[in-house]
mmCIF file of C-alpha atoms and ligand atoms in Angstrom:
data_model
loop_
_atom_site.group_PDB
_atom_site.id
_atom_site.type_symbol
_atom_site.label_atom_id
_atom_site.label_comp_id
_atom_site.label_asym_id
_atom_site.label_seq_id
_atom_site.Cartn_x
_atom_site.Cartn_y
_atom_site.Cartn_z
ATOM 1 C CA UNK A 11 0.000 0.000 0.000
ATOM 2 C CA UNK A 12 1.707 3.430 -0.888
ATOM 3 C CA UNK A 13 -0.981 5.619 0.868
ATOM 4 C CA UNK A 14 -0.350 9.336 1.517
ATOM 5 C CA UNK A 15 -0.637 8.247 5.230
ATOM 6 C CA UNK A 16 2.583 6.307 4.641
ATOM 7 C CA UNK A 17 4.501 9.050 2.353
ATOM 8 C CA UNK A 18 3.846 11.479 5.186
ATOM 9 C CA UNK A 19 4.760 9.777 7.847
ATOM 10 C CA UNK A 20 8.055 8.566 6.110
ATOM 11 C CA UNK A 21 8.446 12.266 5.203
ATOM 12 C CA UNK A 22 8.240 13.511 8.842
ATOM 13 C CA UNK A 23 10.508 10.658 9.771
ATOM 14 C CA UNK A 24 13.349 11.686 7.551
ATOM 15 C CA UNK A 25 12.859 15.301 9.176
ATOM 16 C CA UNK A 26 12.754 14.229 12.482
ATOM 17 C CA UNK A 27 14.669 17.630 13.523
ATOM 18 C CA UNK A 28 13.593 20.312 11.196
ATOM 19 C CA UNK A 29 10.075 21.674 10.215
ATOM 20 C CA UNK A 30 8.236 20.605 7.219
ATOM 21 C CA UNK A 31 6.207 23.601 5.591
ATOM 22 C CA UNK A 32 2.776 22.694 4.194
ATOM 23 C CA UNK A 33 3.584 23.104 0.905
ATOM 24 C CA UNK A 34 6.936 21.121 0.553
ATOM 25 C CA UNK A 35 5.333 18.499 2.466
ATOM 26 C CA UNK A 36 2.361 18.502 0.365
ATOM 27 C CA UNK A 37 4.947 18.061 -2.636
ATOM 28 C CA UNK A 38 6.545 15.538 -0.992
ATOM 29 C CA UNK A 39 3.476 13.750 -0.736
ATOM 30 C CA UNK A 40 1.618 14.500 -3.779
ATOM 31 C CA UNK A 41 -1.483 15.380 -2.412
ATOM 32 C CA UNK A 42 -2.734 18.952 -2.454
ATOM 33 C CA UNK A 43 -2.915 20.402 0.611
ATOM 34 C CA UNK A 44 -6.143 19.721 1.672
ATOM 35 C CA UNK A 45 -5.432 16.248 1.394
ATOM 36 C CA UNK A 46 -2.436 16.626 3.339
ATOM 37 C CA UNK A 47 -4.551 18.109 6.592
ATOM 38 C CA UNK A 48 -6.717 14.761 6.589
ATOM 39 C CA UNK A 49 -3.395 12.295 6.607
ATOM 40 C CA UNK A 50 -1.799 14.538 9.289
ATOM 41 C CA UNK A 51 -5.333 13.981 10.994
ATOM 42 C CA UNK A 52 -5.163 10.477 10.238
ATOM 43 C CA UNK A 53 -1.727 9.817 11.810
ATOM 44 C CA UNK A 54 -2.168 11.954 14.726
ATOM 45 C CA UNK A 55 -5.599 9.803 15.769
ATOM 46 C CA UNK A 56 -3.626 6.778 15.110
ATOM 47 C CA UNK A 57 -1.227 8.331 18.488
ATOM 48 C CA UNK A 58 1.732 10.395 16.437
ATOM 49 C CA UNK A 59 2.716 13.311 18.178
ATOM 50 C CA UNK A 60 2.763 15.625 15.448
ATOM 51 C CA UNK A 61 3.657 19.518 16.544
ATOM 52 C CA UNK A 62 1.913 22.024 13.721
ATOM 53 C CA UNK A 63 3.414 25.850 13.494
ATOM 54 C CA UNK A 64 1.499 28.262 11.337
ATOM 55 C CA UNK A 65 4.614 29.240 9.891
ATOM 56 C CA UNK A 66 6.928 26.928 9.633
ATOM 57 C CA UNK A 67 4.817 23.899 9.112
ATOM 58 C CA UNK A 68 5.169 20.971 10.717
ATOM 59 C CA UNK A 69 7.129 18.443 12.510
ATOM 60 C CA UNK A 70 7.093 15.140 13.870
ATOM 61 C CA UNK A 71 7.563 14.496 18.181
ATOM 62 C CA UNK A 72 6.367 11.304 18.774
ATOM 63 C CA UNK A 73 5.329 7.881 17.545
ATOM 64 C CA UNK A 74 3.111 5.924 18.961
ATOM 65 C CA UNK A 75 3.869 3.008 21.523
ATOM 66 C CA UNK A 76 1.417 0.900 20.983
ATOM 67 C CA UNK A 77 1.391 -0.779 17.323
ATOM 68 C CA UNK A 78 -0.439 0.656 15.035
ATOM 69 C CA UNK A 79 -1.785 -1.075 11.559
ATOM 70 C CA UNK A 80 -0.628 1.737 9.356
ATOM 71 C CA UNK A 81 2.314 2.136 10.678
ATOM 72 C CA UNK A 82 3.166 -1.891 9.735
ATOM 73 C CA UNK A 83 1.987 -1.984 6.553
ATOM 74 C CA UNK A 84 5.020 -2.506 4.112
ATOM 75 C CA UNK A 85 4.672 0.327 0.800
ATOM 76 C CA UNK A 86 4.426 -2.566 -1.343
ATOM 77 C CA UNK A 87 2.952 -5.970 -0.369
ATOM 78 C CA UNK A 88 4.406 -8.683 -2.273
ATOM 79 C CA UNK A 89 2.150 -11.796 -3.107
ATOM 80 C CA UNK A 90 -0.343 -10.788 -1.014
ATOM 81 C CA UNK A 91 1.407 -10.587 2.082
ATOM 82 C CA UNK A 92 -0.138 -8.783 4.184
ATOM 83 C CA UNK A 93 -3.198 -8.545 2.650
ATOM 84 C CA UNK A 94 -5.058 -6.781 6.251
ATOM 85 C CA UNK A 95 -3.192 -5.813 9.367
ATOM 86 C CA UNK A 96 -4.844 -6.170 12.485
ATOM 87 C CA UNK A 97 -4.190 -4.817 16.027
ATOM 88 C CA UNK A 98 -5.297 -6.914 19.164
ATOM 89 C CA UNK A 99 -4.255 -5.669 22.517
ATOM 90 C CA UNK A 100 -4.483 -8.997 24.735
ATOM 91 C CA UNK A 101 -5.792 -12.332 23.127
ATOM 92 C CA UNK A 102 -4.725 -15.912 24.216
ATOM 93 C CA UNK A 103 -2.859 -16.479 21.083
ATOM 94 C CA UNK A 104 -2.627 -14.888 17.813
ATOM 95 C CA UNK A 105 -2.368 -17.881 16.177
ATOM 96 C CA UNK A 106 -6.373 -18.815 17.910
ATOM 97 C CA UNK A 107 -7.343 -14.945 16.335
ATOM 98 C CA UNK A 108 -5.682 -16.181 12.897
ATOM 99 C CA UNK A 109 -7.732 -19.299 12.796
ATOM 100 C CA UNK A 110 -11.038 -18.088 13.258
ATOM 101 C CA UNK A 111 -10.299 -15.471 10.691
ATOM 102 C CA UNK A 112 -9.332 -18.289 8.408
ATOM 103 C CA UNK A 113 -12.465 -20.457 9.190
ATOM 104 C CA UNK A 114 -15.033 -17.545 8.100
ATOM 105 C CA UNK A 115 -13.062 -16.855 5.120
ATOM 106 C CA UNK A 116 -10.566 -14.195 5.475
ATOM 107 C CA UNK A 117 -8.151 -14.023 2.745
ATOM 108 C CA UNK A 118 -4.528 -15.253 2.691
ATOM 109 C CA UNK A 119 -2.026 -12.051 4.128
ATOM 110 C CA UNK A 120 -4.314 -11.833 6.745
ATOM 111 C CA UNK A 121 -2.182 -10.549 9.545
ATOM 112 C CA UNK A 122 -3.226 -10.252 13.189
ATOM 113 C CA UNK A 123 -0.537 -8.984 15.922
ATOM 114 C CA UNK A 124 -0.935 -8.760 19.479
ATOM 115 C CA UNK A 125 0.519 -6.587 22.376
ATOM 116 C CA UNK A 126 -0.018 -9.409 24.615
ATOM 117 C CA UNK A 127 -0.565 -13.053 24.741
ATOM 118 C CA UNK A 128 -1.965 -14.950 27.790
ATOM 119 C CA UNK A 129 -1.631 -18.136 26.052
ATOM 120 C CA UNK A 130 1.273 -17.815 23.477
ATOM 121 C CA UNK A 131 2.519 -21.076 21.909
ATOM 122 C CA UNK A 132 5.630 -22.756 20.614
ATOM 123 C CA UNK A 133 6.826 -25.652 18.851
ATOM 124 C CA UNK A 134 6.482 -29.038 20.296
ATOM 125 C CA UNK A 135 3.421 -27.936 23.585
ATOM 126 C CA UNK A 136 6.291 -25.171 24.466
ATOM 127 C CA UNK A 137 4.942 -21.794 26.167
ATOM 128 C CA UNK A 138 5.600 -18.522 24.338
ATOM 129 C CA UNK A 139 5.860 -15.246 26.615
ATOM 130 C CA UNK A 140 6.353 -11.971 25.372
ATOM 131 C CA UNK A 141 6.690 -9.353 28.025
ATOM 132 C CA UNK A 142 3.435 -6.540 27.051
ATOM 133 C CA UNK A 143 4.741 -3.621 24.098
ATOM 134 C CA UNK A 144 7.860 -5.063 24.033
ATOM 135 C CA UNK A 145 7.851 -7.722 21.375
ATOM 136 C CA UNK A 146 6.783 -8.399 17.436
ATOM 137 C CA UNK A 147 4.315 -11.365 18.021
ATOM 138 C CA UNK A 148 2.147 -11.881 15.235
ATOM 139 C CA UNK A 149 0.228 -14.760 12.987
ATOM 140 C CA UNK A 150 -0.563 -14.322 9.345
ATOM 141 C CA UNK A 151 -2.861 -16.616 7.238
ATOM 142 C CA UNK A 152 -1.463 -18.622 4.410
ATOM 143 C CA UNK A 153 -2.987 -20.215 1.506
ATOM 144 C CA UNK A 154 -0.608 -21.819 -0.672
ATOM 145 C CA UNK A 155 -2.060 -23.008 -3.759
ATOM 146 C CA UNK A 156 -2.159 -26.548 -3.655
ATOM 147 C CA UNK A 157 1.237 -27.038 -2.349
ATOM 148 C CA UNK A 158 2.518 -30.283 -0.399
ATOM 149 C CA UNK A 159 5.731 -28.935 0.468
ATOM 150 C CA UNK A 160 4.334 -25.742 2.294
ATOM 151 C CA UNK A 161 4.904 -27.006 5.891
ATOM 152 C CA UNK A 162 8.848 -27.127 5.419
ATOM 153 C CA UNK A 163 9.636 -24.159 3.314
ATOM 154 C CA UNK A 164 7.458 -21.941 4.938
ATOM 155 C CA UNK A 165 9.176 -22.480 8.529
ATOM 156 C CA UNK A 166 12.099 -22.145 6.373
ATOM 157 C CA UNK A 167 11.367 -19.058 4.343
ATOM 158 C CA UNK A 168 9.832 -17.114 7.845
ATOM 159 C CA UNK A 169 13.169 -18.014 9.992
ATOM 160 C CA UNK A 170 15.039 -16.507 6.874
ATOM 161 C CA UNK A 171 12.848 -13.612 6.583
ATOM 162 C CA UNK A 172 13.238 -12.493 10.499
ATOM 163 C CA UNK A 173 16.982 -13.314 10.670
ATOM 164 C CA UNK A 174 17.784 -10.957 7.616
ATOM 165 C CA UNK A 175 15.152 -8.664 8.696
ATOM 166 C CA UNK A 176 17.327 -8.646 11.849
ATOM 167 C CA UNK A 177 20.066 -8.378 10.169
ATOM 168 C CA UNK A 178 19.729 -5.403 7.858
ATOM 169 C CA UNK A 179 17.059 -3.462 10.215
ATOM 170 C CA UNK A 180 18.538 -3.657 13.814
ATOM 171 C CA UNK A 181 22.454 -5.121 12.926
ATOM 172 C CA UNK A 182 21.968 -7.560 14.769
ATOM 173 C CA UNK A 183 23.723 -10.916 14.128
ATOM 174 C CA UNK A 184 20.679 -13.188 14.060
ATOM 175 C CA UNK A 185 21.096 -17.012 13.137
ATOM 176 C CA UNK A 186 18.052 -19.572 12.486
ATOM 177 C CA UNK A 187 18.947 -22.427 14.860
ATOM 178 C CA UNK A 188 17.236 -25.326 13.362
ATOM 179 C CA UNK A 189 14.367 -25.459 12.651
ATOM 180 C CA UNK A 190 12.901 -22.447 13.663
ATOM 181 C CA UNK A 191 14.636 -20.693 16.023
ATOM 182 C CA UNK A 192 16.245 -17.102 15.616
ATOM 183 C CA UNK A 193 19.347 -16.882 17.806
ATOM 184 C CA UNK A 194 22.056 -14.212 18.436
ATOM 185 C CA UNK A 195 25.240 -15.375 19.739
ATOM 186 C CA UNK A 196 23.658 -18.651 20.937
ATOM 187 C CA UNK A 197 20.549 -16.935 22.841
ATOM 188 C CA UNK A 198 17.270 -17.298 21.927
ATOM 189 C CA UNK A 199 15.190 -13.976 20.142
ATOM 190 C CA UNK A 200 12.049 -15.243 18.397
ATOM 191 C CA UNK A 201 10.803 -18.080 16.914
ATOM 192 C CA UNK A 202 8.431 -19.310 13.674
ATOM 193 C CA UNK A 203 5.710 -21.456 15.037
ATOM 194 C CA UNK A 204 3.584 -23.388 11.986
ATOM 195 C CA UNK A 205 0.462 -24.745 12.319
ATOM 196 C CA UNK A 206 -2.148 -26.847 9.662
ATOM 197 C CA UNK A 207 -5.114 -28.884 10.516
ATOM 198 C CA UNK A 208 -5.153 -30.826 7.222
ATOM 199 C CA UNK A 209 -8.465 -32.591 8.879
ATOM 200 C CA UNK A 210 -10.638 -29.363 8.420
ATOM 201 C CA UNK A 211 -8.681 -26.707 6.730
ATOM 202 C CA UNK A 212 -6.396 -28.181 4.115
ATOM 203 C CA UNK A 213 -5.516 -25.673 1.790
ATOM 204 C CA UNK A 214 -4.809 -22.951 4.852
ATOM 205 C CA UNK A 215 -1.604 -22.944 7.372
ATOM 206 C CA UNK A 216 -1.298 -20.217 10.016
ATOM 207 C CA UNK A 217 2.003 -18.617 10.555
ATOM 208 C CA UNK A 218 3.756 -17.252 13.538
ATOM 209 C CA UNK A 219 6.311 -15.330 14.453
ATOM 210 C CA UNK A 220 7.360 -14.059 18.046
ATOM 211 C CA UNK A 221 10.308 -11.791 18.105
ATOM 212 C CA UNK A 222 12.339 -10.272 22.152
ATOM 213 C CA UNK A 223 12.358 -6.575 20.668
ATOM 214 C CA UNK A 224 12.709 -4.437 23.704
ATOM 215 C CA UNK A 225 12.793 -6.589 26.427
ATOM 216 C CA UNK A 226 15.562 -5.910 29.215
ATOM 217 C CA UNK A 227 17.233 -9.087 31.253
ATOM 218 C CA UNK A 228 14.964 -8.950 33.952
ATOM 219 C CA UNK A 229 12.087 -8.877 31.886
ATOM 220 C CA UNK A 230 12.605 -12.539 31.198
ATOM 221 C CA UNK A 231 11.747 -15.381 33.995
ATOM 222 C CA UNK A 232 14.759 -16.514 36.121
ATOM 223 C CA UNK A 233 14.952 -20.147 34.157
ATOM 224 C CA UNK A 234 14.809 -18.339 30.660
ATOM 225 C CA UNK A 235 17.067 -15.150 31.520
ATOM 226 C CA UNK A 236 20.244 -17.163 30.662
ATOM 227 C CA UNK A 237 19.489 -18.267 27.284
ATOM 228 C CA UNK A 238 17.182 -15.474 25.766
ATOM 229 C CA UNK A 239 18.120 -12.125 24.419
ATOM 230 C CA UNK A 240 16.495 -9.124 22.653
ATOM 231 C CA UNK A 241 17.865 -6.384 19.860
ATOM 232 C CA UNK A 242 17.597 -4.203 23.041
ATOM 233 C CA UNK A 243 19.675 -6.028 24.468
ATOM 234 C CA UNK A 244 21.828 -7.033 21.922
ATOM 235 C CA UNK A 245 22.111 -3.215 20.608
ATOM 236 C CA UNK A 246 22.580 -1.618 23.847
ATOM 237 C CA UNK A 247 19.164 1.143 22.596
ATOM 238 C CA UNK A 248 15.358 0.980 21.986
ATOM 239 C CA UNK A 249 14.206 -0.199 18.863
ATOM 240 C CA UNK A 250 11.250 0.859 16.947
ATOM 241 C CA UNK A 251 8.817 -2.629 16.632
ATOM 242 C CA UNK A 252 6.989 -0.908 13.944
ATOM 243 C CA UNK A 253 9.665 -0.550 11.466
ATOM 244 C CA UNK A 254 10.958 -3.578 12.540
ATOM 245 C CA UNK A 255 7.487 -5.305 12.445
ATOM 246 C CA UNK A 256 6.895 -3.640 9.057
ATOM 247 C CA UNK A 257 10.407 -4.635 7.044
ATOM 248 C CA UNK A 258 9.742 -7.988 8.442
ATOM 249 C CA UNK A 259 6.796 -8.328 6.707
ATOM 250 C CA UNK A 260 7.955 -6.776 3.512
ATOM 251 C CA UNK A 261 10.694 -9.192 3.516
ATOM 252 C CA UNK A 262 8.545 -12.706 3.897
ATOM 253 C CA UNK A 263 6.014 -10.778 1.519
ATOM 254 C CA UNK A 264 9.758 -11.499 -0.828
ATOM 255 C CA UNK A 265 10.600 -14.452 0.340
ATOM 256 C CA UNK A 266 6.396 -16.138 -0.179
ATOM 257 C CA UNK A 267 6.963 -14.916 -3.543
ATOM 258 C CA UNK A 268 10.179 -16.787 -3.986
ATOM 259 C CA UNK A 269 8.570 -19.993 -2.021
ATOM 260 C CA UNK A 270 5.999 -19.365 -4.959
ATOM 261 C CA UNK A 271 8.168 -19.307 -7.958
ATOM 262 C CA UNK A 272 9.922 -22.297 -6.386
ATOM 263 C CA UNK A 273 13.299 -21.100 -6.261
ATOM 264 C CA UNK A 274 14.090 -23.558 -3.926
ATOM 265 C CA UNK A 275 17.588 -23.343 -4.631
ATOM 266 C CA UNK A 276 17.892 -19.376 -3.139
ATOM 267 C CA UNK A 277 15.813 -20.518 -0.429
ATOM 268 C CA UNK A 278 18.341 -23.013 0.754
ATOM 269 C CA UNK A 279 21.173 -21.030 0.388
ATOM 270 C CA UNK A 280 19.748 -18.418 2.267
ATOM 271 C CA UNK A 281 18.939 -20.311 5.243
ATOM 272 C CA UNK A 282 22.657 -22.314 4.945
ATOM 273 C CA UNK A 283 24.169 -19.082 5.522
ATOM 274 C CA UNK A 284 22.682 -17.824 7.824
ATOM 275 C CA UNK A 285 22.332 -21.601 9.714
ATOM 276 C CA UNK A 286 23.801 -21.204 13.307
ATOM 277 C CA UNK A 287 23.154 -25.056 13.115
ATOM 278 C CA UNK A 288 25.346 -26.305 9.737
ATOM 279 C CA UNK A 289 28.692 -28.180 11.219
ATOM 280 C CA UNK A 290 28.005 -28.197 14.606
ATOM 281 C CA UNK A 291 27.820 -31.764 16.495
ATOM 282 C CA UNK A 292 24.476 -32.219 17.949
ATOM 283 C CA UNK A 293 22.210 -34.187 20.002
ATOM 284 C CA UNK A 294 18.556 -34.373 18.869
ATOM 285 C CA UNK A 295 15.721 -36.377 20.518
ATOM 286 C CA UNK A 296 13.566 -38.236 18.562
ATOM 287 C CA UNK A 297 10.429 -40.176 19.945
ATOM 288 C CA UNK A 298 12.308 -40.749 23.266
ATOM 289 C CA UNK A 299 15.575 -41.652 21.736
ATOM 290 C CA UNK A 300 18.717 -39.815 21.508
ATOM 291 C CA UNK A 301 21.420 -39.485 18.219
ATOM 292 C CA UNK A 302 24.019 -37.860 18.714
ATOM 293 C CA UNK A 303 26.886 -36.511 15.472
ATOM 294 C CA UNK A 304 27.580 -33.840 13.169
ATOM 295 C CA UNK A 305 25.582 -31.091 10.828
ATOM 296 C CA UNK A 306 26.596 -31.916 7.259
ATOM 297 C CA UNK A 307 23.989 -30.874 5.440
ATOM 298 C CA UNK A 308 20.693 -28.861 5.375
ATOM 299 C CA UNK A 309 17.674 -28.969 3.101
ATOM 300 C CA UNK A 310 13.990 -27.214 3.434
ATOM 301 C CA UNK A 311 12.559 -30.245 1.980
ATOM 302 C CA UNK A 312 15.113 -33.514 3.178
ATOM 303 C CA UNK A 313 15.622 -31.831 6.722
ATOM 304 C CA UNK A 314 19.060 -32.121 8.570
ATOM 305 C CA UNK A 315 21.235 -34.557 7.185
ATOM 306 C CA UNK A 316 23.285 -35.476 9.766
ATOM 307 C CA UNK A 317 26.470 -37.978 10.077
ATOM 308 C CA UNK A 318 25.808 -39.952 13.104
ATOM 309 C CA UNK A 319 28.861 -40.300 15.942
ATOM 310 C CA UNK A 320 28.599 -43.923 15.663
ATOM 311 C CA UNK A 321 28.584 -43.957 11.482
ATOM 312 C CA UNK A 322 26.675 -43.919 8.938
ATOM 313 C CA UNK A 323 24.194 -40.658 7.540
ATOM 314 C CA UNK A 324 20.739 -39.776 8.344
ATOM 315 C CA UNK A 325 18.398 -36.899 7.518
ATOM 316 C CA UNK A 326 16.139 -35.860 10.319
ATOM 317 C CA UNK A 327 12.724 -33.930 9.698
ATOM 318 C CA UNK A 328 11.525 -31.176 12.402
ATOM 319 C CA UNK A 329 8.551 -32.317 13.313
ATOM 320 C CA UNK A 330 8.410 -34.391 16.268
ATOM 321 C CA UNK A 331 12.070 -33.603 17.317
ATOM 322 C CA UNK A 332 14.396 -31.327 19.310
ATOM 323 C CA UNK A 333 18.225 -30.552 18.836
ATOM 324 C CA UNK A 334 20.664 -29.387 20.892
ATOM 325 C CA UNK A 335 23.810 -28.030 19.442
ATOM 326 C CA UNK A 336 26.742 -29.521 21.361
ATOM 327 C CA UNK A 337 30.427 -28.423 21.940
ATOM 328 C CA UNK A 338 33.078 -28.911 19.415
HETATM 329 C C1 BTN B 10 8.950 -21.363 19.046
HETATM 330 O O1 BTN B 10 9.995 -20.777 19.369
HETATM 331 O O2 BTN B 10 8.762 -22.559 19.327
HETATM 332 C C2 BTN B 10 7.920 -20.609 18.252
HETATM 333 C C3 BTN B 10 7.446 -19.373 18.960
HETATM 334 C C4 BTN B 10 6.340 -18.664 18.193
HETATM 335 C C5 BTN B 10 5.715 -17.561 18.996
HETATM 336 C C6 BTN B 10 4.737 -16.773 18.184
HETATM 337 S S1 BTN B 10 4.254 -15.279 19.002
HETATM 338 C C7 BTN B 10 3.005 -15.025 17.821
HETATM 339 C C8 BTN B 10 2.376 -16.374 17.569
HETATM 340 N N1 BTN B 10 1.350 -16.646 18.571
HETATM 341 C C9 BTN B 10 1.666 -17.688 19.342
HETATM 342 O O3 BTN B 10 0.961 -18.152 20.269
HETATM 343 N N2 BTN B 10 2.860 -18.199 18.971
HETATM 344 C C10 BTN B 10 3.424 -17.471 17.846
#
């Protein structure tokens, strides 16, 4: 969407510290100036501080803390992605909210953050807390057409989306541990949760990501502190979740499009390189028993292809098992 809401606000933004007349910001807008009082009424109900002069024009204070759907939605969606934006404050989950949006029909891009979760989920029956207004948690609706493979590559195409997001938005180092977890220097920052309920809703997955954006140490609980980080805490300052939020959707509206044109081949060498996973020795758990060995090899569609400590190679699938990454 390339609104005039959007152009403004990215024209304040770059302006942070000097006044905007009317008319130059009208130009930069390309609305006429009328226009231009109704977006700046726009963004200032939707909580931006904005500070108007009858001279000089205006200028931006303030954005709001709370997430707001303009504010997330990328310029230009790419296939679809996200085709609505939705704000909850609390719910459960946002992947429950994402389902029953599904099951009356909402379209695929449907996107549905939260400020808080009471029930937030991960993989394998795992709890998911994000401290309130301090992370990116959000589930999107998916409709793949007619695709079998979905279920890997999209777990594979979101972890790859929200490390490079990372990456390029916040510098942060992020990794994708496998096979969803985004990791910095070891310690846990988000992770892509995948659901499908081929039973009732074949053709439709629900997508979620959960991303530590401003969270502090002692935000975390005492058991989790040790092994989970934020870009807060990573960066050492604030960080904005809306642009954050916003790039990150831009980027898997990219990366869908790729999963679409089935480019598998840039999918995998994505995620290989930015693997924290690829060549380390392991243990991973599978139905109750144990394998320990090396990283050799990853593929969105084989799994981890792994070369077992006692000999001999075997690929391992994500579903039903967990991996930890051992020392060298
Ligand atoms: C994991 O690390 O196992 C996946 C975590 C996924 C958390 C996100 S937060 C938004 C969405 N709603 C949920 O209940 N879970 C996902």
């Amino acid at each position: 969407m390339d609104s005039p809401h959007l152009r403004l606000l990215d024209a304040l933004r770059e302006n942070r510290s000097r006044w905007l007349p009317a008319r130059e910001l009208a130009l930069r807008v390309d609305v006429p100036l009328a226009e231009l009082k109704a977006s700046l009424h726009h963004l200032t109900s939707n909580g931006y501080r904005i500070e108007a002069h009858p001279q000089l024009g205006y200028r931006l204070l303030g954005e709001p803390e709370r997430l707001v759907a303009i504010g997330l939605r990328p310029d230009r969606p790419t296939a679809g992605i996200p085709s609505r934006v939705i704000i909850e404050e609390t719910v459960e989950s946002t992947m429950d909210v994402a389902w029953a949006l599904a099951a009356r029909g909402d379209p695929h891009g449907t996107t549905v953050f939260a400020e808080a979760q009471t029930h937030g989920r991960g993989r394998l029956g795992r709890t998911w807390a994000g401290g309130k207004g301090k992370s990116l948690m959000f589930s999107l609706v998916v409709r793949p057409a007619g695709d079998g493979d979905a279920g890997h590559l999209l777990v594979t195409i979101a972890a790859v989306a929200a490390a490079g997001t990372l990456r390029r938005v916040s510098s942060v180092p992020a990794q994708i541990k496998w096979p969803n977890d985004i990791v910095v220097h070891g310690k846990k920052l988000g992770g892509v949760l995948l659901e499908h309920k081929p039973a009732t809703s074949p053709d439709t997955w629900v997508l979620g990501i959960g991303l530590n954006v401003n969270q502090v140490p002692a935000d975390f609980p005492p058991e989790l502190a040790p092994h989970a980080t934020s870009v807060m805490i990573e960066t050492g300052s604030a960080a904005s979740r809306e642009l954050l939020g916003r790039e990150l959707l831009a980027e898997l509206g990219i990366w869908y499009s790729t999963f679409e044109r089935k480019d598998l081949q840039l999918i995998e060498s994505a995620w290989t390189k930015l693997s924290s996973t690829l060549g380390k020795r392991v243990m991973i758990e599978e139905r109750g028993q144990n394998y320990t060995g090396r990283v050799v090899g990853l593929s969105p569609l084989e799994g981890l292809l792994v070369q077992l400590a006692p000999g001999g190679l075997r690929s391992f699938r994500s579903e039903q098992l967990s991996l930890q990454v051992l020392p060298d």
